[in-house]
PDB file of C-alpha atoms in Angstrom:
ATOM      1  CA  ILE N   1      89.041  87.566-137.741  1.00  0.00           C
ATOM      2  CA  LEU N   2      87.517  88.002-134.307  1.00  0.00           C
ATOM      3  CA  PRO N   3      88.822  90.761-132.066  1.00  0.00           C
ATOM      4  CA  ASP N   4      90.994  89.821-129.139  1.00  0.00           C
ATOM      5  CA  ALA N   5      90.131  90.953-125.620  1.00  0.00           C
ATOM      6  CA  ASP N   6      93.040  93.445-125.775  1.00  0.00           C
ATOM      7  CA  ASP N   7      91.782  95.204-128.920  1.00  0.00           C
ATOM      8  CA  LEU N   8      90.479  98.759-128.527  1.00  0.00           C
ATOM      9  CA  PHE N   9      87.491 100.029-130.445  1.00  0.00           C
ATOM     10  CA  GLY N  10      86.560 103.687-130.894  1.00  0.00           C
ATOM     11  CA  GLU N  11      84.280 105.929-132.813  1.00  0.00           C
ATOM     12  CA  SER N  12      85.414 108.970-134.618  1.00  0.00           C
ATOM     13  CA  MET N  13      83.429 112.120-135.094  1.00  0.00           C
ATOM     14  CA  ASP N  14      84.666 115.186-137.131  1.00  0.00           C
ATOM     15  CA  GLY N  15      88.146 113.545-137.353  1.00  0.00           C
ATOM     16  CA  ARG N  16      88.482 113.104-133.556  1.00  0.00           C
ATOM     17  CA  ILE N  17      87.973 110.150-131.298  1.00  0.00           C
ATOM     18  CA  ALA N  18      84.653 110.453-129.729  1.00  0.00           C
ATOM     19  CA  GLY N  19      84.641 111.202-126.009  1.00  0.00           C
ATOM     20  CA  VAL N  20      88.092 112.709-126.066  1.00  0.00           C
ATOM     21  CA  GLN N  21      87.867 116.363-125.483  1.00  0.00           C
ATOM     22  CA  ALA N  22      89.932 118.702-127.812  1.00  0.00           C
ATOM     23  CA  HIS N  23      92.369 120.571-125.634  1.00  0.00           C
ATOM     24  CA  ASP N  24      92.785 123.534-127.875  1.00  0.00           C
ATOM     25  CA  GLU N  25      89.606 125.445-128.682  1.00  0.00           C
ATOM     26  CA  ASP N  26      87.228 124.014-126.084  1.00  0.00           C
ATOM     27  CA  ASP N  27      89.756 124.609-123.140  1.00  0.00           C
ATOM     28  CA  GLU N  28      90.540 128.095-124.482  1.00  0.00           C
ATOM     29  CA  VAL N  29      86.848 129.027-124.519  1.00  0.00           C
ATOM     30  CA  ALA N  30      86.217 127.605-121.061  1.00  0.00           C
ATOM     31  CA  ASP N  31      89.309 129.416-119.624  1.00  0.00           C
ATOM     32  CA  ASP N  32      88.141 132.694-121.243  1.00  0.00           C
ATOM     33  CA  LEU N  33      84.752 132.290-119.811  1.00  0.00           C
ATOM     34  CA  SER N  34      86.209 131.451-116.418  1.00  0.00           C
ATOM     35  CA  ARG N  35      88.345 134.501-116.586  1.00  0.00           C
ATOM     36  CA  LYS N  36      85.378 136.784-117.402  1.00  0.00           C
ATOM     37  CA  LEU N  37      83.369 135.310-114.627  1.00  0.00           C
ATOM     38  CA  ARG N  38      86.169 135.939-112.148  1.00  0.00           C
ATOM     39  CA  VAL N  39      86.389 139.586-113.297  1.00  0.00           C
ATOM     40  CA  ILE N  40      82.584 140.077-113.062  1.00  0.00           C
ATOM     41  CA  SER N  41      82.158 138.466-109.630  1.00  0.00           C
ATOM     42  CA  ARG N  42      85.071 140.478-108.191  1.00  0.00           C
ATOM     43  CA  ALA N  43      83.547 143.775-109.316  1.00  0.00           C
ATOM     44  CA  ASP N  44      81.707 145.584-106.543  1.00  0.00           C
ATOM     45  CA  LEU N  45      78.705 146.266-108.650  1.00  0.00           C
ATOM     46  CA  PHE N  46      78.214 142.589-109.656  1.00  0.00           C
ATOM     47  CA  SER N  47      79.494 140.748-106.537  1.00  0.00           C
ATOM     48  CA  GLY N  48      76.085 140.320-105.012  1.00  0.00           C
ATOM     49  CA  VAL N  49      74.463 139.440-108.262  1.00  0.00           C
ATOM     50  CA  THR N  50      73.071 135.881-108.630  1.00  0.00           C
ATOM     51  CA  SER N  51      75.597 133.335-110.094  1.00  0.00           C
ATOM     52  CA  ARG N  52      73.199 132.838-112.962  1.00  0.00           C
ATOM     53  CA  ASN N  53      73.224 136.502-113.858  1.00  0.00           C
ATOM     54  CA  GLN N  54      77.032 136.634-113.445  1.00  0.00           C
ATOM     55  CA  ARG N  55      77.331 133.817-115.916  1.00  0.00           C
ATOM     56  CA  LEU N  56      74.875 135.588-118.291  1.00  0.00           C
ATOM     57  CA  LEU N  57      77.061 138.704-118.259  1.00  0.00           C
ATOM     58  CA  ALA N  58      80.285 136.676-118.607  1.00  0.00           C
ATOM     59  CA  PHE N  59      79.019 134.692-121.568  1.00  0.00           C
ATOM     60  CA  ALA N  60      77.794 137.911-123.301  1.00  0.00           C
ATOM     61  CA  ALA N  61      80.807 140.111-122.439  1.00  0.00           C
ATOM     62  CA  GLN N  62      83.750 140.635-124.787  1.00  0.00           C
ATOM     63  CA  TRP N  63      87.337 141.742-124.132  1.00  0.00           C
ATOM     64  CA  TYR N  64      88.046 145.218-125.424  1.00  0.00           C
ATOM     65  CA  THR N  65      91.602 146.612-125.420  1.00  0.00           C
ATOM     66  CA  ALA N  66      92.538 150.219-126.348  1.00  0.00           C
ATOM     67  CA  GLU N  67      95.885 151.927-126.831  1.00  0.00           C
ATOM     68  CA  PRO N  68      96.751 155.335-125.192  1.00  0.00           C
ATOM     69  CA  GLY N  69      94.779 158.123-126.820  1.00  0.00           C
ATOM     70  CA  GLN N  70      92.283 155.772-128.411  1.00  0.00           C
ATOM     71  CA  ARG N  71      88.649 156.927-128.033  1.00  0.00           C
ATOM     72  CA  ILE N  72      86.519 154.119-126.650  1.00  0.00           C
ATOM     73  CA  PHE N  73      83.203 156.051-127.120  1.00  0.00           C
ATOM     74  CA  SER N  74      82.219 159.594-127.855  1.00  0.00           C
ATOM     75  CA  MET N  75      79.613 162.122-126.777  1.00  0.00           C
ATOM     76  CA  ASP N  76      76.231 161.736-128.468  1.00  0.00           C
ATOM     77  CA  GLU N  77      76.760 158.139-129.371  1.00  0.00           C
ATOM     78  CA  LYS N  78      74.012 155.533-128.821  1.00  0.00           C
ATOM     79  CA  PRO N  79      74.859 153.480-125.664  1.00  0.00           C
ATOM     80  CA  ASP N  80      75.578 150.131-127.150  1.00  0.00           C
ATOM     81  CA  ALA N  81      77.499 148.705-124.160  1.00  0.00           C
ATOM     82  CA  ALA N  82      78.877 149.223-120.648  1.00  0.00           C
ATOM     83  CA  TYR N  83      82.591 148.893-120.043  1.00  0.00           C
ATOM     84  CA  LEU N  84      84.105 147.264-116.856  1.00  0.00           C
ATOM     85  CA  CYS N  85      87.694 148.446-116.546  1.00  0.00           C
ATOM     86  CA  VAL N  86      90.024 145.510-115.815  1.00  0.00           C
ATOM     87  CA  LYS N  87      93.481 146.822-116.442  1.00  0.00           C
ATOM     88  CA  GLY N  88      94.954 150.267-117.178  1.00  0.00           C
ATOM     89  CA  SER N  89      93.242 153.670-117.045  1.00  0.00           C
ATOM     90  CA  ALA N  90      91.064 155.965-119.201  1.00  0.00           C
ATOM     91  CA  VAL N  91      89.550 159.399-118.831  1.00  0.00           C
ATOM     92  CA  LEU N  92      85.993 160.651-119.180  1.00  0.00           C
ATOM     93  CA  SER N  93      85.850 164.056-120.650  1.00  0.00           C
ATOM     94  CA  TYR N  94      83.643 166.463-122.651  1.00  0.00           C
ATOM     95  CA  ASP N  95      84.229 169.049-125.395  1.00  0.00           C
ATOM     96  CA  GLY N  96      84.922 172.537-123.822  1.00  0.00           C
ATOM     97  CA  GLU N  97      83.825 175.756-125.430  1.00  0.00           C
ATOM     98  CA  ASP N  98      87.344 176.176-126.942  1.00  0.00           C
ATOM     99  CA  GLY N  99      87.118 172.639-128.446  1.00  0.00           C
ATOM    100  CA  ALA N 100      89.569 171.077-126.124  1.00  0.00           C
ATOM    101  CA  ASP N 101      88.752 168.000-124.019  1.00  0.00           C
ATOM    102  CA  ARG N 102      87.789 168.851-120.413  1.00  0.00           C
ATOM    103  CA  HIS N 103      88.781 166.104-117.977  1.00  0.00           C
ATOM    104  CA  VAL N 104      85.956 164.869-115.590  1.00  0.00           C
ATOM    105  CA  THR N 105      87.427 161.884-113.927  1.00  0.00           C
ATOM    106  CA  THR N 106      89.892 159.021-114.438  1.00  0.00           C
ATOM    107  CA  ILE N 107      88.544 155.479-114.750  1.00  0.00           C
ATOM    108  CA  GLU N 108      90.595 152.691-113.119  1.00  0.00           C
ATOM    109  CA  PRO N 109      90.199 148.886-112.699  1.00  0.00           C
ATOM    110  CA  GLY N 110      86.921 147.935-111.144  1.00  0.00           C
ATOM    111  CA  ARG N 111      84.866 150.794-112.396  1.00  0.00           C
ATOM    112  CA  LEU N 112      81.943 150.377-114.631  1.00  0.00           C
ATOM    113  CA  ILE N 113      81.278 153.079-117.193  1.00  0.00           C
ATOM    114  CA  GLY N 114      78.445 153.689-119.597  1.00  0.00           C
ATOM    115  CA  ASP N 115      75.700 152.101-117.490  1.00  0.00           C
ATOM    116  CA  LEU N 116      73.620 155.326-116.983  1.00  0.00           C
ATOM    117  CA  ALA N 117      73.368 155.984-120.660  1.00  0.00           C
ATOM    118  CA  ILE N 118      72.060 152.387-121.096  1.00  0.00           C
ATOM    119  CA  ILE N 119      69.592 152.913-118.192  1.00  0.00           C
ATOM    120  CA  LEU N 120      68.300 156.176-119.545  1.00  0.00           C
ATOM    121  CA  ASN N 121      68.528 154.956-123.143  1.00  0.00           C
ATOM    122  CA  GLU N 122      69.971 158.422-124.053  1.00  0.00           C
ATOM    123  CA  PRO N 123      73.020 159.348-126.025  1.00  0.00           C
ATOM    124  CA  ARG N 124      76.332 159.328-124.121  1.00  0.00           C
ATOM    125  CA  GLN N 125      77.086 162.525-122.281  1.00  0.00           C
ATOM    126  CA  LEU N 126      80.946 162.209-122.229  1.00  0.00           C
ATOM    127  CA  HIS N 127      83.880 160.863-124.141  1.00  0.00           C
ATOM    128  CA  LEU N 128      85.788 157.772-122.915  1.00  0.00           C
ATOM    129  CA  THR N 129      89.474 157.775-124.012  1.00  0.00           C
ATOM    130  CA  ALA N 130      92.365 155.489-122.985  1.00  0.00           C
ATOM    131  CA  LEU N 131      95.160 157.111-120.968  1.00  0.00           C
ATOM    132  CA  THR N 132      97.276 153.971-120.758  1.00  0.00           C
ATOM    133  CA  GLU N 133      96.866 150.572-122.603  1.00  0.00           C
ATOM    134  CA  VAL N 134      93.528 149.635-121.046  1.00  0.00           C
ATOM    135  CA  THR N 135      91.494 146.516-121.076  1.00  0.00           C
ATOM    136  CA  PHE N 136      87.753 146.451-120.526  1.00  0.00           C
ATOM    137  CA  LEU N 137      85.053 143.875-120.340  1.00  0.00           C
ATOM    138  CA  ARG N 138      82.542 145.082-122.732  1.00  0.00           C
ATOM    139  CA  ILE N 139      78.954 144.221-121.659  1.00  0.00           C
ATOM    140  CA  GLY N 140      76.260 144.730-124.380  1.00  0.00           C
ATOM    141  CA  ALA N 141      73.436 146.964-123.574  1.00  0.00           C
ATOM    142  CA  ALA N 142      70.667 144.289-123.969  1.00  0.00           C
ATOM    143  CA  GLU N 143      72.453 141.967-121.607  1.00  0.00           C
ATOM    144  CA  PHE N 144      73.125 144.606-119.173  1.00  0.00           C
ATOM    145  CA  ARG N 145      69.473 145.628-119.128  1.00  0.00           C
ATOM    146  CA  ALA N 146      68.328 142.056-118.749  1.00  0.00           C
ATOM    147  CA  VAL N 147      70.181 141.721-115.544  1.00  0.00           C
ATOM    148  CA  LEU N 148      69.105 145.096-114.265  1.00  0.00           C
ATOM    149  CA  GLU N 149      65.530 144.002-114.759  1.00  0.00           C
ATOM    150  CA  GLU N 150      65.951 140.651-112.998  1.00  0.00           C
ATOM    151  CA  ASP N 151      68.342 141.602-110.145  1.00  0.00           C
ATOM    152  CA  ALA N 152      67.541 144.387-107.638  1.00  0.00           C
ATOM    153  CA  THR N 153      70.941 143.986-106.092  1.00  0.00           C
ATOM    154  CA  VAL N 154      72.544 145.624-109.229  1.00  0.00           C
ATOM    155  CA  LEU N 155      70.002 148.493-109.179  1.00  0.00           C
ATOM    156  CA  ARG N 156      70.610 149.195-105.446  1.00  0.00           C
ATOM    157  CA  SER N 157      74.383 149.152-106.043  1.00  0.00           C
ATOM    158  CA  LEU N 158      74.079 151.387-109.116  1.00  0.00           C
ATOM    159  CA  LEU N 159      71.748 153.802-107.133  1.00  0.00           C
ATOM    160  CA  ASN N 160      74.461 154.097-104.445  1.00  0.00           C
ATOM    161  CA  THR N 161      77.139 154.715-107.009  1.00  0.00           C
ATOM    162  CA  VAL N 162      75.159 157.453-108.795  1.00  0.00           C
ATOM    163  CA  ALA N 163      74.303 158.945-105.503  1.00  0.00           C
ATOM    164  CA  SER N 164      77.969 159.165-104.364  1.00  0.00           C
ATOM    165  CA  HIS N 165      79.055 160.703-107.744  1.00  0.00           C
ATOM    166  CA  LEU N 166      76.265 163.279-107.389  1.00  0.00           C
ATOM    167  CA  THR N 167      77.461 164.117-103.758  1.00  0.00           C
ATOM    168  CA  GLY N 168      81.100 164.398-105.100  1.00  0.00           C
ATOM    169  CA  ALA N 169      79.848 166.759-108.054  1.00  0.00           C
ATOM    170  CA  ALA N 170      77.980 168.868-105.622  1.00  0.00           C
ATOM    171  CA  GLU N 171      81.003 169.212-103.403  1.00  0.00           C
ATOM    172  CA  LEU N 172      83.179 170.281-106.484  1.00  0.00           C
ATOM    173  CA  LEU N 173      80.694 172.855-107.431  1.00  0.00           C
ATOM    174  CA  ARG N 174      80.696 174.276-103.802  1.00  0.00           C
ATOM    175  CA  GLN N 175      84.590 174.289-103.747  1.00  0.00           C
ATOM    176  CA  ALA N 176      84.742 176.075-107.212  1.00  0.00           C
ATOM    177  CA  THR N 177      82.156 178.525-106.023  1.00  0.00           C
ATOM    178  CA  VAL N 178      80.360 178.057-109.278  1.00  0.00           C
ATOM    179  CA  GLN N 179      77.290 180.324-109.770  1.00  0.00           C
ATOM    180  CA  ILE N 180      74.346 178.436-111.498  1.00  0.00           C
ATOM    181  CA  SER N 181      71.986 180.631-113.411  1.00  0.00           C
ATOM    182  CA  GLN N 182      68.404 180.678-112.451  1.00  0.00           C
ATOM    183  CA  ASP N 183      67.004 180.898-116.047  1.00  0.00           C
TER     184      ASP N 183
END
């Protein structure tokens, strides 16, 4: 029997009609990547980064959600990732002499944390603990370093951020009239 002009021919691959995109998984992955890219491009630190490097960060990043009281990372841990706060809040703290956590600062959406430990390749100096349900974009250390090495915009922005934190710390020391030993 010869096919009529109205007959439709198709090819199947993996149980699907070739050329027809599967809506479920492919679209979900693309939507997730687009969402990560939006978050990264809106962050002050990454807004001036090349679109290629923004895509690299978005592709490598993972969503990380923590419940109130959950420790995200601890002092003395190896810096395996930087965390970009997307939603909620967390606190940076250290262990006081009495064993209690000493609050340093609150982390809110838009703030990147853990970057200095990656740059210095030294153990973390503080704890990061969720205050509320918090969502981060977790950027692996290797990918973060790769972008730093390639894009001077990120380095300048980080330098400005660190300088402002140091200025703020110096002001706090002055206000607290802390006496620093000369030993």
